[in-house]
mmCIF file with all atom_site columns, C-alpha atoms in Angstrom:
data_model
loop_
_atom_site.group_PDB
_atom_site.id
_atom_site.type_symbol
_atom_site.label_atom_id
_atom_site.label_alt_id
_atom_site.label_comp_id
_atom_site.label_asym_id
_atom_site.label_entity_id
_atom_site.label_seq_id
_atom_site.pdbx_PDB_ins_code
_atom_site.Cartn_x
_atom_site.Cartn_y
_atom_site.Cartn_z
_atom_site.occupancy
_atom_site.B_iso_or_equiv
_atom_site.pdbx_formal_charge
_atom_site.auth_seq_id
_atom_site.auth_comp_id
_atom_site.auth_asym_id
_atom_site.auth_atom_id
_atom_site.pdbx_PDB_model_num
ATOM 1   C CA . UNK A 1 1   ? -2.146  -2.641  16.285  1.00 0.00 ? 1   UNK A CA 1
ATOM 2   C CA . UNK A 1 2   ? 1.668   -2.415  16.253  1.00 0.00 ? 2   UNK A CA 1
ATOM 3   C CA . UNK A 1 3   ? 2.789   1.083   14.932  1.00 0.00 ? 3   UNK A CA 1
ATOM 4   C CA . UNK A 1 4   ? 5.337   1.989   12.484  1.00 0.00 ? 4   UNK A CA 1
ATOM 5   C CA . UNK A 1 5   ? 7.304   5.028   12.829  1.00 0.00 ? 5   UNK A CA 1
ATOM 6   C CA . UNK A 1 6   ? 9.035   7.076   9.730   1.00 0.00 ? 6   UNK A CA 1
ATOM 7   C CA . UNK A 1 7   ? 10.856  10.361  10.259  1.00 0.00 ? 7   UNK A CA 1
ATOM 8   C CA . UNK A 1 8   ? 8.559   12.910  8.972   1.00 0.00 ? 8   UNK A CA 1
ATOM 9   C CA . UNK A 1 9   ? 10.562  14.667  7.103   1.00 0.00 ? 9   UNK A CA 1
ATOM 10  C CA . UNK A 1 10  ? 14.369  15.102  5.308   1.00 0.00 ? 10  UNK A CA 1
ATOM 11  C CA . UNK A 1 11  ? 15.936  17.645  3.218   1.00 0.00 ? 11  UNK A CA 1
ATOM 12  C CA . UNK A 1 12  ? 19.102  15.826  0.795   1.00 0.00 ? 12  UNK A CA 1
ATOM 13  C CA . UNK A 1 13  ? 20.711  18.210  -1.330  1.00 0.00 ? 13  UNK A CA 1
ATOM 14  C CA . UNK A 1 14  ? 20.750  17.422  -5.407  1.00 0.00 ? 14  UNK A CA 1
ATOM 15  C CA . UNK A 1 15  ? 23.487  15.579  -5.707  1.00 0.00 ? 15  UNK A CA 1
ATOM 16  C CA . UNK A 1 16  ? 23.396  13.851  -1.857  1.00 0.00 ? 16  UNK A CA 1
ATOM 17  C CA . UNK A 1 17  ? 23.135  11.227  -0.324  1.00 0.00 ? 17  UNK A CA 1
ATOM 18  C CA . UNK A 1 18  ? 19.790  10.352  2.041   1.00 0.00 ? 18  UNK A CA 1
ATOM 19  C CA . UNK A 1 19  ? 18.466  7.552   4.733   1.00 0.00 ? 19  UNK A CA 1
ATOM 20  C CA . UNK A 1 20  ? 15.205  6.872   5.712   1.00 0.00 ? 20  UNK A CA 1
ATOM 21  C CA . UNK A 1 21  ? 14.350  4.659   8.016   1.00 0.00 ? 21  UNK A CA 1
ATOM 22  C CA . UNK A 1 22  ? 10.851  2.413   9.160   1.00 0.00 ? 22  UNK A CA 1
ATOM 23  C CA . UNK A 1 23  ? 11.010  1.394   13.223  1.00 0.00 ? 23  UNK A CA 1
ATOM 24  C CA . UNK A 1 24  ? 8.418   -0.753  15.108  1.00 0.00 ? 24  UNK A CA 1
ATOM 25  C CA . UNK A 1 25  ? 7.162   -0.522  18.402  1.00 0.00 ? 25  UNK A CA 1
ATOM 26  C CA . UNK A 1 26  ? 6.670   -4.677  18.648  1.00 0.00 ? 26  UNK A CA 1
ATOM 27  C CA . UNK A 1 27  ? 10.451  -4.301  18.344  1.00 0.00 ? 27  UNK A CA 1
ATOM 28  C CA . UNK A 1 28  ? 13.764  -4.678  15.505  1.00 0.00 ? 28  UNK A CA 1
ATOM 29  C CA . UNK A 1 29  ? 12.323  -5.590  12.256  1.00 0.00 ? 29  UNK A CA 1
ATOM 30  C CA . UNK A 1 30  ? 13.281  -8.415  10.378  1.00 0.00 ? 30  UNK A CA 1
ATOM 31  C CA . UNK A 1 31  ? 13.736  -9.739  6.769   1.00 0.00 ? 31  UNK A CA 1
ATOM 32  C CA . UNK A 1 32  ? 10.111  -11.378 8.352   1.00 0.00 ? 32  UNK A CA 1
ATOM 33  C CA . UNK A 1 33  ? 9.001   -8.551  8.488   1.00 0.00 ? 33  UNK A CA 1
ATOM 34  C CA . UNK A 1 34  ? 9.342   -8.321  4.718   1.00 0.00 ? 34  UNK A CA 1
ATOM 35  C CA . UNK A 1 35  ? 9.245   -4.156  4.616   1.00 0.00 ? 35  UNK A CA 1
ATOM 36  C CA . UNK A 1 36  ? 8.179   -1.993  0.909   1.00 0.00 ? 36  UNK A CA 1
ATOM 37  C CA . UNK A 1 37  ? 9.027   1.026   -0.112  1.00 0.00 ? 37  UNK A CA 1
ATOM 38  C CA . UNK A 1 38  ? 6.867   2.794   -1.446  1.00 0.00 ? 38  UNK A CA 1
ATOM 39  C CA . UNK A 1 39  ? 7.618   6.625   -3.423  1.00 0.00 ? 39  UNK A CA 1
ATOM 40  C CA . UNK A 1 40  ? 4.362   8.684   -3.932  1.00 0.00 ? 40  UNK A CA 1
ATOM 41  C CA . UNK A 1 41  ? 4.207   12.625  -5.799  1.00 0.00 ? 41  UNK A CA 1
ATOM 42  C CA . UNK A 1 42  ? 1.662   14.310  -5.320  1.00 0.00 ? 42  UNK A CA 1
ATOM 43  C CA . UNK A 1 43  ? -1.722  13.748  -6.620  1.00 0.00 ? 43  UNK A CA 1
ATOM 44  C CA . UNK A 1 44  ? -0.266  10.166  -7.811  1.00 0.00 ? 44  UNK A CA 1
ATOM 45  C CA . UNK A 1 45  ? -0.904  6.920   -6.947  1.00 0.00 ? 45  UNK A CA 1
ATOM 46  C CA . UNK A 1 46  ? 1.644   5.112   -4.667  1.00 0.00 ? 46  UNK A CA 1
ATOM 47  C CA . UNK A 1 47  ? 4.737   3.656   -6.841  1.00 0.00 ? 47  UNK A CA 1
ATOM 48  C CA . UNK A 1 48  ? 6.163   0.742   -5.450  1.00 0.00 ? 48  UNK A CA 1
ATOM 49  C CA . UNK A 1 49  ? 9.933   1.086   -4.610  1.00 0.00 ? 49  UNK A CA 1
ATOM 50  C CA . UNK A 1 50  ? 11.794  -1.971  -3.057  1.00 0.00 ? 50  UNK A CA 1
ATOM 51  C CA . UNK A 1 51  ? 9.837   -5.253  -2.162  1.00 0.00 ? 51  UNK A CA 1
ATOM 52  C CA . UNK A 1 52  ? 11.286  -7.920  1.022   1.00 0.00 ? 52  UNK A CA 1
ATOM 53  C CA . UNK A 1 53  ? 14.033  -5.796  2.291   1.00 0.00 ? 53  UNK A CA 1
ATOM 54  C CA . UNK A 1 54  ? 15.811  -4.697  -0.710  1.00 0.00 ? 54  UNK A CA 1
ATOM 55  C CA . UNK A 1 55  ? 15.021  -5.792  -4.233  1.00 0.00 ? 55  UNK A CA 1
ATOM 56  C CA . UNK A 1 56  ? 14.008  -4.030  -7.061  1.00 0.00 ? 56  UNK A CA 1
ATOM 57  C CA . UNK A 1 57  ? 11.930  -3.248  -9.155  1.00 0.00 ? 57  UNK A CA 1
ATOM 58  C CA . UNK A 1 58  ? 11.635  -2.964  -13.458 1.00 0.00 ? 58  UNK A CA 1
ATOM 59  C CA . UNK A 1 59  ? 11.027  0.466   -12.507 1.00 0.00 ? 59  UNK A CA 1
ATOM 60  C CA . UNK A 1 60  ? 12.988  1.470   -8.882  1.00 0.00 ? 60  UNK A CA 1
ATOM 61  C CA . UNK A 1 61  ? 15.887  3.744   -10.215 1.00 0.00 ? 61  UNK A CA 1
ATOM 62  C CA . UNK A 1 62  ? 19.105  1.981   -9.559  1.00 0.00 ? 62  UNK A CA 1
ATOM 63  C CA . UNK A 1 63  ? 19.664  5.440   -6.541  1.00 0.00 ? 63  UNK A CA 1
ATOM 64  C CA . UNK A 1 64  ? 17.320  4.082   -4.315  1.00 0.00 ? 64  UNK A CA 1
ATOM 65  C CA . UNK A 1 65  ? 18.170  1.178   -2.064  1.00 0.00 ? 65  UNK A CA 1
ATOM 66  C CA . UNK A 1 66  ? 16.660  -0.744  0.712   1.00 0.00 ? 66  UNK A CA 1
ATOM 67  C CA . UNK A 1 67  ? 18.489  -2.765  3.360   1.00 0.00 ? 67  UNK A CA 1
ATOM 68  C CA . UNK A 1 68  ? 17.652  -3.796  7.561   1.00 0.00 ? 68  UNK A CA 1
ATOM 69  C CA . UNK A 1 69  ? 20.200  -1.481  9.645   1.00 0.00 ? 69  UNK A CA 1
ATOM 70  C CA . UNK A 1 70  ? 20.355  -0.737  12.936  1.00 0.00 ? 70  UNK A CA 1
ATOM 71  C CA . UNK A 1 71  ? 17.049  -3.171  14.280  1.00 0.00 ? 71  UNK A CA 1
ATOM 72  C CA . UNK A 1 72  ? 14.719  -0.686  11.197  1.00 0.00 ? 72  UNK A CA 1
ATOM 73  C CA . UNK A 1 73  ? 14.118  -1.026  7.701   1.00 0.00 ? 73  UNK A CA 1
ATOM 74  C CA . UNK A 1 74  ? 16.572  1.736   5.830   1.00 0.00 ? 74  UNK A CA 1
ATOM 75  C CA . UNK A 1 75  ? 15.353  3.272   2.184   1.00 0.00 ? 75  UNK A CA 1
ATOM 76  C CA . UNK A 1 76  ? 18.955  5.154   0.947   1.00 0.00 ? 76  UNK A CA 1
ATOM 77  C CA . UNK A 1 77  ? 18.609  7.121   -2.159  1.00 0.00 ? 77  UNK A CA 1
ATOM 78  C CA . UNK A 1 78  ? 22.483  8.040   -3.269  1.00 0.00 ? 78  UNK A CA 1
ATOM 79  C CA . UNK A 1 79  ? 22.538  10.804  -5.697  1.00 0.00 ? 79  UNK A CA 1
ATOM 80  C CA . UNK A 1 80  ? 18.892  12.554  -4.774  1.00 0.00 ? 80  UNK A CA 1
ATOM 81  C CA . UNK A 1 81  ? 17.473  14.349  -7.977  1.00 0.00 ? 81  UNK A CA 1
ATOM 82  C CA . UNK A 1 82  ? 14.610  16.902  -8.662  1.00 0.00 ? 82  UNK A CA 1
ATOM 83  C CA . UNK A 1 83  ? 12.061  14.483  -9.452  1.00 0.00 ? 83  UNK A CA 1
ATOM 84  C CA . UNK A 1 84  ? 12.948  11.736  -5.678  1.00 0.00 ? 84  UNK A CA 1
ATOM 85  C CA . UNK A 1 85  ? 11.109  14.980  -3.957  1.00 0.00 ? 85  UNK A CA 1
ATOM 86  C CA . UNK A 1 86  ? 7.912   12.898  -2.511  1.00 0.00 ? 86  UNK A CA 1
ATOM 87  C CA . UNK A 1 87  ? 6.424   11.501  0.104   1.00 0.00 ? 87  UNK A CA 1
ATOM 88  C CA . UNK A 1 88  ? 7.496   7.818   0.833   1.00 0.00 ? 88  UNK A CA 1
ATOM 89  C CA . UNK A 1 89  ? 5.772   5.416   2.916   1.00 0.00 ? 89  UNK A CA 1
ATOM 90  C CA . UNK A 1 90  ? 7.018   1.628   4.149   1.00 0.00 ? 90  UNK A CA 1
ATOM 91  C CA . UNK A 1 91  ? 4.763   -1.449  5.065   1.00 0.00 ? 91  UNK A CA 1
ATOM 92  C CA . UNK A 1 92  ? 5.740   -4.110  7.381   1.00 0.00 ? 92  UNK A CA 1
ATOM 93  C CA . UNK A 1 93  ? 3.680   -7.138  7.838   1.00 0.00 ? 93  UNK A CA 1
ATOM 94  C CA . UNK A 1 94  ? 2.950   -8.698  11.458  1.00 0.00 ? 94  UNK A CA 1
ATOM 95  C CA . UNK A 1 95  ? 1.912   -12.239 10.073  1.00 0.00 ? 95  UNK A CA 1
ATOM 96  C CA . UNK A 1 96  ? -0.725  -11.491 8.363   1.00 0.00 ? 96  UNK A CA 1
ATOM 97  C CA . UNK A 1 97  ? -1.964  -7.850  8.834   1.00 0.00 ? 97  UNK A CA 1
ATOM 98  C CA . UNK A 1 98  ? -0.067  -5.027  7.223   1.00 0.00 ? 98  UNK A CA 1
ATOM 99  C CA . UNK A 1 99  ? 0.575   -1.748  8.925   1.00 0.00 ? 99  UNK A CA 1
ATOM 100 C CA . UNK A 1 100 ? 2.063   1.190   7.465   1.00 0.00 ? 100 UNK A CA 1
ATOM 101 C CA . UNK A 1 101 ? 4.145   4.255   7.887   1.00 0.00 ? 101 UNK A CA 1
ATOM 102 C CA . UNK A 1 102 ? 3.132   7.649   8.465   1.00 0.00 ? 102 UNK A CA 1
ATOM 103 C CA . UNK A 1 103 ? 5.435   7.789   6.196   1.00 0.00 ? 103 UNK A CA 1
ATOM 104 C CA . UNK A 1 104 ? 8.241   10.868  5.081   1.00 0.00 ? 104 UNK A CA 1
ATOM 105 C CA . UNK A 1 105 ? 7.947   13.886  3.178   1.00 0.00 ? 105 UNK A CA 1
ATOM 106 C CA . UNK A 1 106 ? 11.477  13.764  1.672   1.00 0.00 ? 106 UNK A CA 1
ATOM 107 C CA . UNK A 1 107 ? 12.468  17.574  -0.272  1.00 0.00 ? 107 UNK A CA 1
ATOM 108 C CA . UNK A 1 108 ? 15.280  17.637  -2.976  1.00 0.00 ? 108 UNK A CA 1
ATOM 109 C CA . UNK A 1 109 ? 16.618  21.098  -1.490  1.00 0.00 ? 109 UNK A CA 1
ATOM 110 C CA . UNK B 2 1   ? 0.250   -3.693  -18.837 1.00 0.00 ? 1   UNK B CA 1
ATOM 111 C CA . UNK B 2 2   ? -1.138  -4.833  -15.250 1.00 0.00 ? 2   UNK B CA 1
ATOM 112 C CA . UNK B 2 3   ? -4.187  -2.472  -14.801 1.00 0.00 ? 3   UNK B CA 1
ATOM 113 C CA . UNK B 2 4   ? -6.137  -2.236  -11.495 1.00 0.00 ? 4   UNK B CA 1
ATOM 114 C CA . UNK B 2 5   ? -8.836  0.166   -11.908 1.00 0.00 ? 5   UNK B CA 1
ATOM 115 C CA . UNK B 2 6   ? -11.608 0.872   -9.005  1.00 0.00 ? 6   UNK B CA 1
ATOM 116 C CA . UNK B 2 7   ? -14.404 1.346   -9.440  1.00 0.00 ? 7   UNK B CA 1
ATOM 117 C CA . UNK B 2 8   ? -17.603 2.142   -7.188  1.00 0.00 ? 8   UNK B CA 1
ATOM 118 C CA . UNK B 2 9   ? -16.773 5.376   -5.311  1.00 0.00 ? 9   UNK B CA 1
ATOM 119 C CA . UNK B 2 10  ? -18.881 8.444   -4.444  1.00 0.00 ? 10  UNK B CA 1
ATOM 120 C CA . UNK B 2 11  ? -21.025 10.161  -1.491  1.00 0.00 ? 11  UNK B CA 1
ATOM 121 C CA . UNK B 2 12  ? -22.639 8.148   0.898   1.00 0.00 ? 12  UNK B CA 1
ATOM 122 C CA . UNK B 2 13  ? -24.728 9.432   5.024   1.00 0.00 ? 13  UNK B CA 1
ATOM 123 C CA . UNK B 2 14  ? -22.996 7.212   8.022   1.00 0.00 ? 14  UNK B CA 1
ATOM 124 C CA . UNK B 2 15  ? -24.189 4.685   8.351   1.00 0.00 ? 15  UNK B CA 1
ATOM 125 C CA . UNK B 2 16  ? -24.566 3.549   4.570   1.00 0.00 ? 16  UNK B CA 1
ATOM 126 C CA . UNK B 2 17  ? -23.023 1.400   2.771   1.00 0.00 ? 17  UNK B CA 1
ATOM 127 C CA . UNK B 2 18  ? -20.870 1.298   -0.650  1.00 0.00 ? 18  UNK B CA 1
ATOM 128 C CA . UNK B 2 19  ? -19.064 -1.721  -2.388  1.00 0.00 ? 19  UNK B CA 1
ATOM 129 C CA . UNK B 2 20  ? -16.008 -1.055  -3.554  1.00 0.00 ? 20  UNK B CA 1
ATOM 130 C CA . UNK B 2 21  ? -15.372 -2.938  -7.149  1.00 0.00 ? 21  UNK B CA 1
ATOM 131 C CA . UNK B 2 22  ? -11.100 -2.966  -9.028  1.00 0.00 ? 22  UNK B CA 1
ATOM 132 C CA . UNK B 2 23  ? -10.891 -4.138  -12.295 1.00 0.00 ? 23  UNK B CA 1
ATOM 133 C CA . UNK B 2 24  ? -7.619  -6.244  -12.672 1.00 0.00 ? 24  UNK B CA 1
ATOM 134 C CA . UNK B 2 25  ? -5.643  -7.057  -16.354 1.00 0.00 ? 25  UNK B CA 1
ATOM 135 C CA . UNK B 2 26  ? -2.674  -8.022  -17.755 1.00 0.00 ? 26  UNK B CA 1
ATOM 136 C CA . UNK B 2 27  ? -1.430  -10.137 -15.313 1.00 0.00 ? 27  UNK B CA 1
ATOM 137 C CA . UNK B 2 28  ? -2.780  -13.664 -13.872 1.00 0.00 ? 28  UNK B CA 1
ATOM 138 C CA . UNK B 2 29  ? -5.438  -12.155 -11.531 1.00 0.00 ? 29  UNK B CA 1
ATOM 139 C CA . UNK B 2 30  ? -6.279  -15.792 -9.692  1.00 0.00 ? 30  UNK B CA 1
ATOM 140 C CA . UNK B 2 31  ? -2.542  -16.253 -8.392  1.00 0.00 ? 31  UNK B CA 1
ATOM 141 C CA . UNK B 2 32  ? -2.014  -13.435 -6.908  1.00 0.00 ? 32  UNK B CA 1
ATOM 142 C CA . UNK B 2 33  ? -3.088  -12.058 -3.233  1.00 0.00 ? 33  UNK B CA 1
ATOM 143 C CA . UNK B 2 34  ? -4.738  -8.818  -3.526  1.00 0.00 ? 34  UNK B CA 1
ATOM 144 C CA . UNK B 2 35  ? -4.683  -5.309  -0.881  1.00 0.00 ? 35  UNK B CA 1
ATOM 145 C CA . UNK B 2 36  ? -7.401  -2.320  -0.331  1.00 0.00 ? 36  UNK B CA 1
ATOM 146 C CA . UNK B 2 37  ? -5.259  0.891   0.939   1.00 0.00 ? 37  UNK B CA 1
ATOM 147 C CA . UNK B 2 38  ? -6.657  4.693   1.626   1.00 0.00 ? 38  UNK B CA 1
ATOM 148 C CA . UNK B 2 39  ? -5.766  8.297   1.734   1.00 0.00 ? 39  UNK B CA 1
ATOM 149 C CA . UNK B 2 40  ? -7.487  10.190  3.677   1.00 0.00 ? 40  UNK B CA 1
ATOM 150 C CA . UNK B 2 41  ? -7.550  13.842  1.714   1.00 0.00 ? 41  UNK B CA 1
ATOM 151 C CA . UNK B 2 42  ? -3.940  14.820  2.868   1.00 0.00 ? 42  UNK B CA 1
ATOM 152 C CA . UNK B 2 43  ? -2.496  11.990  5.524   1.00 0.00 ? 43  UNK B CA 1
ATOM 153 C CA . UNK B 2 44  ? -0.518  8.764   4.559   1.00 0.00 ? 44  UNK B CA 1
ATOM 154 C CA . UNK B 2 45  ? -1.567  5.289   3.281   1.00 0.00 ? 45  UNK B CA 1
ATOM 155 C CA . UNK B 2 46  ? -3.757  3.339   5.864   1.00 0.00 ? 46  UNK B CA 1
ATOM 156 C CA . UNK B 2 47  ? -3.630  -0.377  4.758   1.00 0.00 ? 47  UNK B CA 1
ATOM 157 C CA . UNK B 2 48  ? -7.139  -1.628  5.008   1.00 0.00 ? 48  UNK B CA 1
ATOM 158 C CA . UNK B 2 49  ? -6.661  -5.657  4.746   1.00 0.00 ? 49  UNK B CA 1
ATOM 159 C CA . UNK B 2 50  ? -6.699  -8.112  2.028   1.00 0.00 ? 50  UNK B CA 1
ATOM 160 C CA . UNK B 2 51  ? -7.391  -11.253 0.677   1.00 0.00 ? 51  UNK B CA 1
ATOM 161 C CA . UNK B 2 52  ? -4.911  -14.389 -0.540  1.00 0.00 ? 52  UNK B CA 1
ATOM 162 C CA . UNK B 2 53  ? -5.213  -16.958 -3.481  1.00 0.00 ? 53  UNK B CA 1
ATOM 163 C CA . UNK B 2 54  ? -7.738  -19.438 -3.949  1.00 0.00 ? 54  UNK B CA 1
ATOM 164 C CA . UNK B 2 55  ? -4.451  -22.194 -2.835  1.00 0.00 ? 55  UNK B CA 1
ATOM 165 C CA . UNK B 2 56  ? -4.382  -20.246 0.408   1.00 0.00 ? 56  UNK B CA 1
ATOM 166 C CA . UNK B 2 57  ? -8.323  -20.830 0.856   1.00 0.00 ? 57  UNK B CA 1
ATOM 167 C CA . UNK B 2 58  ? -8.614  -17.248 0.113   1.00 0.00 ? 58  UNK B CA 1
ATOM 168 C CA . UNK B 2 59  ? -8.368  -16.400 3.993   1.00 0.00 ? 59  UNK B CA 1
ATOM 169 C CA . UNK B 2 60  ? -9.250  -12.906 4.240   1.00 0.00 ? 60  UNK B CA 1
ATOM 170 C CA . UNK B 2 61  ? -7.202  -10.364 7.043   1.00 0.00 ? 61  UNK B CA 1
ATOM 171 C CA . UNK B 2 62  ? -8.348  -6.388  8.202   1.00 0.00 ? 62  UNK B CA 1
ATOM 172 C CA . UNK B 2 63  ? -6.983  -3.608  9.980   1.00 0.00 ? 63  UNK B CA 1
ATOM 173 C CA . UNK B 2 64  ? -8.701  -2.828  13.321  1.00 0.00 ? 64  UNK B CA 1
ATOM 174 C CA . UNK B 2 65  ? -10.573 -0.051  12.432  1.00 0.00 ? 65  UNK B CA 1
ATOM 175 C CA . UNK B 2 66  ? -12.222 -1.516  10.214  1.00 0.00 ? 66  UNK B CA 1
ATOM 176 C CA . UNK B 2 67  ? -12.628 -5.262  11.428  1.00 0.00 ? 67  UNK B CA 1
ATOM 177 C CA . UNK B 2 68  ? -16.126 -6.255  11.268  1.00 0.00 ? 68  UNK B CA 1
ATOM 178 C CA . UNK B 2 69  ? -17.557 -3.571  8.457   1.00 0.00 ? 69  UNK B CA 1
ATOM 179 C CA . UNK B 2 70  ? -15.716 -3.768  5.665   1.00 0.00 ? 70  UNK B CA 1
ATOM 180 C CA . UNK B 2 71  ? -15.709 -7.634  3.822   1.00 0.00 ? 71  UNK B CA 1
ATOM 181 C CA . UNK B 2 72  ? -13.723 -8.520  1.062   1.00 0.00 ? 72  UNK B CA 1
ATOM 182 C CA . UNK B 2 73  ? -14.167 -10.213 -1.378  1.00 0.00 ? 73  UNK B CA 1
ATOM 183 C CA . UNK B 2 74  ? -12.956 -11.673 -5.331  1.00 0.00 ? 74  UNK B CA 1
ATOM 184 C CA . UNK B 2 75  ? -13.890 -13.051 -7.727  1.00 0.00 ? 75  UNK B CA 1
ATOM 185 C CA . UNK B 2 76  ? -11.002 -15.271 -10.122 1.00 0.00 ? 76  UNK B CA 1
ATOM 186 C CA . UNK B 2 77  ? -13.746 -16.136 -13.791 1.00 0.00 ? 77  UNK B CA 1
ATOM 187 C CA . UNK B 2 78  ? -14.489 -11.682 -13.163 1.00 0.00 ? 78  UNK B CA 1
ATOM 188 C CA . UNK B 2 79  ? -10.584 -11.060 -13.004 1.00 0.00 ? 79  UNK B CA 1
ATOM 189 C CA . UNK B 2 80  ? -12.223 -8.527  -10.125 1.00 0.00 ? 80  UNK B CA 1
ATOM 190 C CA . UNK B 2 81  ? -12.268 -7.488  -6.470  1.00 0.00 ? 81  UNK B CA 1
ATOM 191 C CA . UNK B 2 82  ? -14.817 -6.176  -4.067  1.00 0.00 ? 82  UNK B CA 1
ATOM 192 C CA . UNK B 2 83  ? -14.456 -4.079  -1.358  1.00 0.00 ? 83  UNK B CA 1
ATOM 193 C CA . UNK B 2 84  ? -17.857 -4.086  0.549   1.00 0.00 ? 84  UNK B CA 1
ATOM 194 C CA . UNK B 2 85  ? -18.337 -1.626  3.193   1.00 0.00 ? 85  UNK B CA 1
ATOM 195 C CA . UNK B 2 86  ? -21.317 -1.035  6.199   1.00 0.00 ? 86  UNK B CA 1
ATOM 196 C CA . UNK B 2 87  ? -21.531 0.583   9.038   1.00 0.00 ? 87  UNK B CA 1
ATOM 197 C CA . UNK B 2 88  ? -19.554 3.675   7.249   1.00 0.00 ? 88  UNK B CA 1
ATOM 198 C CA . UNK B 2 89  ? -17.977 6.380   9.718   1.00 0.00 ? 89  UNK B CA 1
ATOM 199 C CA . UNK B 2 90  ? -17.123 11.017  8.648   1.00 0.00 ? 90  UNK B CA 1
ATOM 200 C CA . UNK B 2 91  ? -13.532 9.029   10.049  1.00 0.00 ? 91  UNK B CA 1
ATOM 201 C CA . UNK B 2 92  ? -13.518 6.426   6.310   1.00 0.00 ? 92  UNK B CA 1
ATOM 202 C CA . UNK B 2 93  ? -13.054 9.035   3.681   1.00 0.00 ? 93  UNK B CA 1
ATOM 203 C CA . UNK B 2 94  ? -10.615 8.781   1.813   1.00 0.00 ? 94  UNK B CA 1
ATOM 204 C CA . UNK B 2 95  ? -9.069  8.118   -1.874  1.00 0.00 ? 95  UNK B CA 1
ATOM 205 C CA . UNK B 2 96  ? -9.782  4.000   -2.140  1.00 0.00 ? 96  UNK B CA 1
ATOM 206 C CA . UNK B 2 97  ? -6.424  1.875   -4.082  1.00 0.00 ? 97  UNK B CA 1
ATOM 207 C CA . UNK B 2 98  ? -6.145  -1.654  -5.036  1.00 0.00 ? 98  UNK B CA 1
ATOM 208 C CA . UNK B 2 99  ? -2.799  -3.045  -4.928  1.00 0.00 ? 99  UNK B CA 1
ATOM 209 C CA . UNK B 2 100 ? -1.505  -6.068  -5.293  1.00 0.00 ? 100 UNK B CA 1
ATOM 210 C CA . UNK B 2 101 ? 1.900   -6.125  -3.123  1.00 0.00 ? 101 UNK B CA 1
ATOM 211 C CA . UNK B 2 102 ? 3.144   -9.359  -3.007  1.00 0.00 ? 102 UNK B CA 1
ATOM 212 C CA . UNK B 2 103 ? 6.489   -9.815  -3.682  1.00 0.00 ? 103 UNK B CA 1
ATOM 213 C CA . UNK B 2 104 ? 8.189   -8.765  -7.417  1.00 0.00 ? 104 UNK B CA 1
ATOM 214 C CA . UNK B 2 105 ? 4.179   -7.484  -7.598  1.00 0.00 ? 105 UNK B CA 1
ATOM 215 C CA . UNK B 2 106 ? 4.317   -4.050  -7.154  1.00 0.00 ? 106 UNK B CA 1
ATOM 216 C CA . UNK B 2 107 ? 0.959   -2.434  -9.213  1.00 0.00 ? 107 UNK B CA 1
ATOM 217 C CA . UNK B 2 108 ? -1.111  -0.127  -7.587  1.00 0.00 ? 108 UNK B CA 1
ATOM 218 C CA . UNK B 2 109 ? -4.356  1.215   -9.212  1.00 0.00 ? 109 UNK B CA 1
ATOM 219 C CA . UNK B 2 110 ? -5.718  5.335   -9.724  1.00 0.00 ? 110 UNK B CA 1
ATOM 220 C CA . UNK B 2 111 ? -7.706  4.905   -6.355  1.00 0.00 ? 111 UNK B CA 1
ATOM 221 C CA . UNK B 2 112 ? -12.153 5.278   -6.295  1.00 0.00 ? 112 UNK B CA 1
ATOM 222 C CA . UNK B 2 113 ? -13.213 8.605   -4.225  1.00 0.00 ? 113 UNK B CA 1
ATOM 223 C CA . UNK B 2 114 ? -14.923 7.958   -0.885  1.00 0.00 ? 114 UNK B CA 1
ATOM 224 C CA . UNK B 2 115 ? -16.589 10.922  0.808   1.00 0.00 ? 115 UNK B CA 1
ATOM 225 C CA . UNK B 2 116 ? -18.684 10.042  4.120   1.00 0.00 ? 116 UNK B CA 1
ATOM 226 C CA . UNK B 2 117 ? -20.643 12.880  4.981   1.00 0.00 ? 117 UNK B CA 1
ATOM 227 C CA . UNK B 2 118 ? -24.774 13.829  5.247   1.00 0.00 ? 118 UNK B CA 1
#
C-alpha cells in the first residue's frame, strides 16, 4: 500500500499565507491521483475543501486553493483566519484504492 | 439537503462481528460511489473502502488492513450503504464515517463509534 506524506504541523500568522503539501512514496503526485483536501476541526466530522487537485466546493472559502507543486499536491491558504486552525488531510487515489495522508495540524498564531 | 447518517456502532469483543449502516438522503444515492472512512481515537483518517455504482458493476475496493474481513454493500432501493465487519480486532476501534467523495460530491456523515474490547 502506498504511503502519503504531509507535514505533521505548520504555523501561520493571522492574515498570512501557508502551503501544505501531500507527497507519495510511489513517485510524483499528478492529476491522475485525483487529490482531495479535507479540513477537520476538533470534535467535528471532516469537511471536503478541494476535489480533483484544484476544484472548490460551494462552501469552500475563497482563501483556500489547490494545485500541484514540485511533484506534490498542495493546499494554499492565503489570508489565514483564526477559524482555519484545524487538521488538514489529503487523499490520493491509486487506480482504485485510496490513501489518506497522516494529516497536518495547522496553528494560526 | 444532503444527509448521511451512520448507525450500528457499539462495543464488540475481539473476533466478533458488527454491521454498520448509512442512510443517505438529499441526492440520487444510486448514481454515486460511496466510501467508508475511519478514525481511531486521537489519530488521523484512514480510508477503509469503497463501492461503485451499478453502472460500474458495484465494484468494491478495500484497504489492505481490512481486506478479507470487511465487506461493503449497498441497497439502492433503500438509499443505504453497509459495512459488514468480521474478525474484529482491537485496532479496528474507531469512529466510522460514511462519505460520498467523488468529484463535485464531497459529503460526510457524523460517524458511528465502534469499540473492540473484551
